[in-house]
Short mmCIF file of C-alpha atoms in Angstrom, two decimals:
data_model
loop_
_atom_site.label_atom_id
_atom_site.label_comp_id
_atom_site.label_asym_id
_atom_site.label_seq_id
_atom_site.Cartn_x
_atom_site.Cartn_y
_atom_site.Cartn_z
CA MET A 357 171.85 136.88 58.63
CA ARG A 358 173.39 134.65 61.31
CA GLU A 359 172.78 137.31 63.94
CA SER A 360 169.05 137.14 63.22
CA LEU A 361 169.01 133.48 64.26
CA LYS A 362 169.42 134.60 67.88
CA ASN A 363 165.82 135.83 67.71
CA SER A 364 164.45 132.46 66.60
CA ASN A 365 161.80 131.38 69.09
CA ARG A 366 160.08 128.39 67.48
CA LEU A 367 162.54 125.70 66.44
CA VAL A 368 162.21 122.42 64.58
CA ILE A 369 165.14 120.07 65.15
CA LYS A 370 165.52 117.13 62.79
CA VAL A 371 167.76 114.27 63.83
CA GLY A 372 168.74 111.49 61.45
CA THR A 373 169.33 107.81 62.00
CA SER A 374 173.07 108.31 61.54
CA THR A 375 173.08 110.60 64.59
CA LEU A 376 171.00 108.25 66.74
CA MET A 377 172.78 105.02 65.81
CA TYR A 378 176.38 103.87 65.73
CA GLY A 379 177.63 102.33 62.51
CA SER A 380 177.55 99.01 64.33
CA GLY A 381 173.75 99.24 64.55
CA HIS A 382 173.73 99.97 68.29
CA ILE A 383 171.90 102.97 69.78
CA ASN A 384 174.00 106.06 70.52
CA LEU A 385 172.63 106.79 73.98
CA ARG A 386 175.23 109.46 74.72
CA THR A 387 174.13 111.59 71.77
CA ILE A 388 170.43 111.08 72.51
CA GLU A 389 170.94 112.16 76.12
CA LYS A 390 172.86 115.27 75.00
CA LEU A 391 170.10 116.08 72.52
CA ALA A 392 167.50 115.82 75.29
CA MET A 393 169.58 118.11 77.50
CA VAL A 394 170.07 120.73 74.78
CA LEU A 395 166.40 120.83 73.73
CA SER A 396 165.26 120.87 77.36
CA ASP A 397 167.56 123.79 78.11
CA LEU A 398 166.33 125.70 75.06
CA LYS A 399 162.81 125.16 76.31
CA ASN A 400 163.80 126.37 79.78
CA GLU A 401 165.15 129.47 78.03
CA GLY A 402 161.69 130.11 76.61
CA LYS A 403 162.03 128.58 73.15
CA GLU A 404 159.39 126.36 71.58
CA VAL A 405 160.89 123.10 70.36
CA ILE A 406 159.65 120.36 68.03
CA LEU A 407 161.80 117.30 67.40
CA VAL A 408 161.48 115.40 64.12
CA SER A 409 163.20 112.09 64.70
CA SER A 410 164.17 109.30 62.37
CA GLY A 411 165.41 106.00 63.71
CA ALA A 412 162.38 103.74 64.16
CA ILE A 413 163.69 101.02 61.86
CA GLY A 414 167.27 101.41 63.07
CA VAL A 415 166.22 101.13 66.72
CA GLY A 416 163.87 98.26 65.83
CA CYS A 417 166.73 96.38 64.17
CA HIS A 418 168.77 96.86 67.35
CA LYS A 419 165.93 95.73 69.60
CA LEU A 420 165.32 92.62 67.48
CA GLN A 421 169.06 91.99 67.07
CA LEU A 422 168.91 92.25 63.30
CA HIS A 423 172.24 93.01 61.63
CA GLU A 424 170.77 94.60 58.53
CA ARG A 425 167.64 96.42 57.49
CA PRO A 426 164.87 94.06 56.24
CA THR A 427 164.08 94.28 52.54
CA SER A 428 160.36 93.48 52.41
CA ILE A 429 157.72 96.10 53.22
CA PRO A 430 155.87 93.99 55.85
CA GLU A 431 159.13 93.18 57.64
CA GLN A 432 160.19 96.81 57.63
CA GLN A 433 156.83 97.88 59.02
CA ALA A 434 156.98 95.26 61.76
CA VAL A 435 160.48 96.38 62.73
CA ALA A 436 159.35 100.03 62.66
CA SER A 437 156.47 99.15 65.00
CA VAL A 438 158.89 97.74 67.57
CA GLY A 439 161.44 100.49 67.01
CA GLN A 440 159.02 103.41 67.29
CA SER A 441 157.80 102.41 70.75
CA GLU A 442 161.36 101.71 71.88
CA LEU A 443 162.57 105.05 70.52
CA MET A 444 159.81 106.94 72.34
CA HIS A 445 160.64 105.04 75.54
CA ILE A 446 164.25 106.21 75.26
CA TYR A 447 163.24 109.81 74.52
CA SER A 448 160.67 109.86 77.33
CA LYS A 449 163.30 108.61 79.77
CA PHE A 450 166.00 111.12 78.84
CA PHE A 451 163.68 114.13 78.46
CA GLY A 452 162.01 113.13 81.74
CA GLU A 453 165.35 113.38 83.50
CA TYR A 454 165.42 117.05 82.50
CA GLY A 455 161.85 117.65 83.62
CA GLN A 456 160.25 117.65 80.17
CA VAL A 457 157.17 115.87 78.87
CA VAL A 458 157.18 114.60 75.28
CA GLY A 459 154.29 113.70 72.99
CA GLN A 460 154.41 111.43 69.96
CA VAL A 461 153.01 112.61 66.62
CA LEU A 462 153.11 110.08 63.76
CA LEU A 463 152.30 111.45 60.32
CA THR A 464 151.71 110.18 56.80
CA ARG A 465 151.73 112.28 53.67
CA ASP A 466 147.99 112.04 53.08
CA VAL A 467 147.43 113.61 56.50
CA THR A 468 149.39 116.76 55.67
CA ASP A 469 148.24 116.90 52.04
CA PHE A 470 144.51 117.27 52.81
CA PRO A 471 143.28 120.57 54.29
CA ILE A 472 141.08 119.24 57.12
CA SER A 473 143.55 116.70 58.46
CA ARG A 474 146.41 119.19 57.95
CA ALA A 475 144.54 121.72 60.08
CA ASN A 476 144.06 119.04 62.75
CA VAL A 477 147.80 118.34 62.77
CA MET A 478 148.56 122.05 63.13
CA ASN A 479 146.07 122.33 65.99
CA THR A 480 147.54 119.29 67.73
CA LEU A 481 151.10 120.61 67.50
CA GLU A 482 149.99 124.05 68.70
CA SER A 483 148.13 122.47 71.62
CA LEU A 484 151.19 120.43 72.62
CA LEU A 485 153.41 123.51 72.48
CA ASN A 486 150.89 125.57 74.45
CA ARG A 487 150.95 122.93 77.17
CA GLY A 488 154.73 123.01 77.32
CA ILE A 489 155.06 119.54 75.78
CA ILE A 490 157.83 118.75 73.28
CA PRO A 491 156.28 117.09 70.21
CA ILE A 492 158.35 114.27 68.73
CA VAL A 493 157.33 113.77 65.11
CA ASN A 494 158.10 110.81 62.87
CA GLU A 495 156.68 109.33 59.73
CA ASN A 496 154.30 106.49 60.49
CA ASP A 497 156.42 103.77 58.89
CA THR A 498 154.19 101.04 60.28
CA VAL A 499 151.23 101.87 58.04
CA ALA A 500 152.59 104.07 55.25
CA VAL A 501 154.23 101.86 52.69
CA GLU A 502 155.34 104.32 50.07
CA GLU A 503 158.45 105.62 51.82
CA LEU A 504 160.71 102.71 51.18
CA ASP A 505 160.24 101.78 47.55
CA HIS A 506 157.32 103.86 46.30
CA LEU A 507 156.81 107.54 45.61
CA THR A 508 153.67 108.84 47.30
CA LYS A 509 155.00 109.28 50.84
CA TYR A 510 157.31 111.94 52.25
CA GLY A 511 160.13 109.63 51.24
CA ASP A 512 162.25 110.61 54.22
CA ASN A 513 162.16 112.67 57.38
CA ASP A 514 164.22 115.46 55.84
CA LEU A 515 161.26 116.60 53.77
CA LEU A 516 158.90 115.82 56.65
CA SER A 517 160.85 118.18 58.92
CA ALA A 518 160.58 120.96 56.33
CA ILE A 519 156.83 120.37 56.04
CA VAL A 520 156.47 120.45 59.83
CA ALA A 521 158.49 123.67 59.96
CA LYS A 522 156.06 125.26 57.53
CA LEU A 523 152.98 123.88 59.32
CA VAL A 524 154.01 125.45 62.63
CA GLN A 525 155.61 128.53 61.01
CA ALA A 526 158.92 127.76 62.70
CA ASP A 527 161.59 130.44 62.79
CA LEU A 528 164.33 127.91 62.05
CA LEU A 529 164.79 124.28 61.04
CA ILE A 530 168.04 122.74 62.28
CA MET A 531 168.89 119.51 60.49
CA LEU A 532 171.39 117.36 62.37
CA SER A 533 173.18 114.94 60.08
CA ASP A 534 176.50 113.09 59.82
CA ILE A 535 178.16 115.89 57.83
CA ASP A 536 179.22 119.39 58.91
CA GLY A 537 177.33 121.15 56.13
CA PHE A 538 176.97 121.24 52.34
CA TYR A 539 180.27 121.03 50.50
CA GLU A 540 181.45 121.91 47.01
CA THR A 541 183.04 118.45 46.77
CA ASN A 542 182.85 115.29 48.87
CA PRO A 543 184.77 115.98 52.11
CA THR A 544 185.29 112.28 52.75
CA THR A 545 187.39 111.98 49.59
CA ASN A 546 188.71 115.54 49.40
CA PRO A 547 190.12 116.88 52.69
CA ASN A 548 190.35 120.36 51.14
CA ALA A 549 186.66 120.48 50.25
CA ALA A 550 185.10 123.90 50.89
CA MET A 551 181.80 124.15 52.75
CA PHE A 552 179.09 126.60 51.75
CA SER A 553 178.29 129.03 54.56
CA GLU A 554 175.02 130.13 52.98
CA ILE A 555 172.91 129.03 50.01
CA ASN A 556 169.99 131.15 48.79
CA GLN A 557 168.74 129.05 45.90
CA ILE A 558 168.82 125.34 45.03
CA THR A 559 170.09 125.42 41.45
CA PRO A 560 170.80 122.46 39.14
CA GLU A 561 174.50 123.14 39.80
CA ILE A 562 173.96 122.79 43.55
CA GLU A 563 171.94 119.60 43.04
CA ALA A 564 174.70 118.16 40.92
CA LEU A 565 177.08 118.45 43.89
CA ALA A 566 174.90 116.16 46.03
CA GLY A 567 175.67 112.46 46.25
CA GLY A 568 173.54 109.34 46.75
CA LYS A 569 171.92 107.68 49.74
CA GLY A 570 173.24 107.87 53.28
CA SER A 571 173.76 105.22 55.93
CA GLU A 572 172.87 101.54 56.05
CA PHE A 573 170.01 102.08 58.51
CA GLY A 574 168.67 105.39 57.17
CA THR A 575 166.92 106.38 53.95
CA GLY A 576 168.25 109.89 53.39
CA GLY A 577 171.23 111.41 51.63
CA MET A 578 172.36 114.86 50.56
CA LEU A 579 169.74 115.00 47.78
CA THR A 580 166.90 114.65 50.30
CA LYS A 581 168.43 117.41 52.41
CA LEU A 582 168.54 119.68 49.38
CA SER A 583 164.88 118.88 48.69
CA ALA A 584 164.05 119.91 52.26
CA ALA A 585 166.16 123.06 51.89
CA SER A 586 164.38 123.93 48.64
CA TYR A 587 161.02 123.48 50.37
CA CYS A 588 162.12 125.80 53.19
CA ILE A 589 163.44 128.45 50.80
CA ASP A 590 160.19 128.36 48.80
CA SER A 591 158.26 128.72 52.08
CA GLY A 592 160.34 131.72 53.11
CA GLN A 593 161.91 129.86 56.01
CA LYS A 594 165.44 129.20 57.20
CA MET A 595 167.22 125.87 57.53
CA ILE A 596 170.67 124.98 58.81
CA LEU A 597 172.39 121.71 57.97
CA THR A 598 175.12 120.67 60.38
CA ASN A 599 176.70 117.71 62.14
CA GLY A 600 174.70 116.17 64.96
CA LYS A 601 177.46 114.15 66.62
CA ASN A 602 177.54 116.76 69.39
CA PRO A 603 174.06 118.30 69.76
CA THR A 604 175.45 121.21 71.82
CA VAL A 605 176.26 122.71 68.41
CA ILE A 606 172.65 123.92 68.52
CA PHE A 607 173.67 126.40 71.22
CA ASP A 608 176.35 127.79 68.89
CA ILE A 609 173.79 128.17 66.09
CA MET A 610 171.46 130.04 68.41
CA GLN A 611 174.32 132.42 69.26
CA GLY A 612 174.67 133.33 65.59
CA GLU A 613 177.98 131.52 65.11
CA GLN A 614 179.12 130.31 61.69
CA VAL A 615 178.04 126.69 62.02
CA GLY A 616 176.98 124.45 59.15
CA THR A 617 175.30 125.68 55.97
CA LEU A 618 172.42 128.14 56.18
CA PHE A 619 169.71 127.83 53.54
CA ALA A 620 167.55 130.95 53.25
CA SER A 621 165.97 132.97 50.47
CA GLN A 622 167.88 136.10 49.47
CA LYS A 623 165.02 138.35 50.44
CA GLU A 624 165.74 137.37 54.05
CA GLU A 625 168.91 139.46 53.79
CA TYR A 626 166.93 142.69 53.61
CA SER A 627 165.61 144.49 56.63
CA HIS A 628 162.07 145.83 56.84
CA ASP A 629 163.15 149.24 55.56
CA GLY A 630 164.56 147.68 52.38
CA THR A 631 168.25 148.05 53.27
CA HIS A 632 170.84 145.30 53.45
#
């Protein structure tokens, strides 16, 4: 199964706030620059790359020198407005240094839920890729209020990245997080925790192993990653969850190495002639 990842041509990379920001609330420029280098090199190699990036509110808090995430919806949206433009400025700068052009795509759930607007999104992403532009996708936190305390939005960029992967029929979704993969027990409290190499179905038992929310500046947690993985499995697509602290791990994944946890439906294990 891992060997087949070498043939992946269209990639969606999801990066979380915990990868983009230090725990102190400052921006992790070193990691962002490495991410830009890795994705640019993959593109030079002939791959098609879409980046789904969290971080608008985290970067906005940094820009506005806020020490904690605002609690009210209007304040969060205002901070997201500042942070989204700052985040794109940073991405544009670093990707530009490697000769790449990026394009911003902000989405809300109603856009991808309705057929006409969903088709427009697919056409836009295809057009960007055809022009050699790297799309950078985020949820439009400035206008979509349901993410933070309501239930009708994507809820987090983990699910958004899985939806984008399906929209563009990506060969692989790589989710960069602050954990090496999906574990049988919490690795922060149990140093002997075993990591799953591959999961083919999101069962109630698997869900029970997931914990609560993630970092101070993000909205996700292991449960949201399992929801994204379930979406990918149901769509017949592959997803890898791994640690994003060093984005060059993406190169290892593309070489078929045993990195992170691979989520894929069992039918993917069979070749076209029906053999294992």
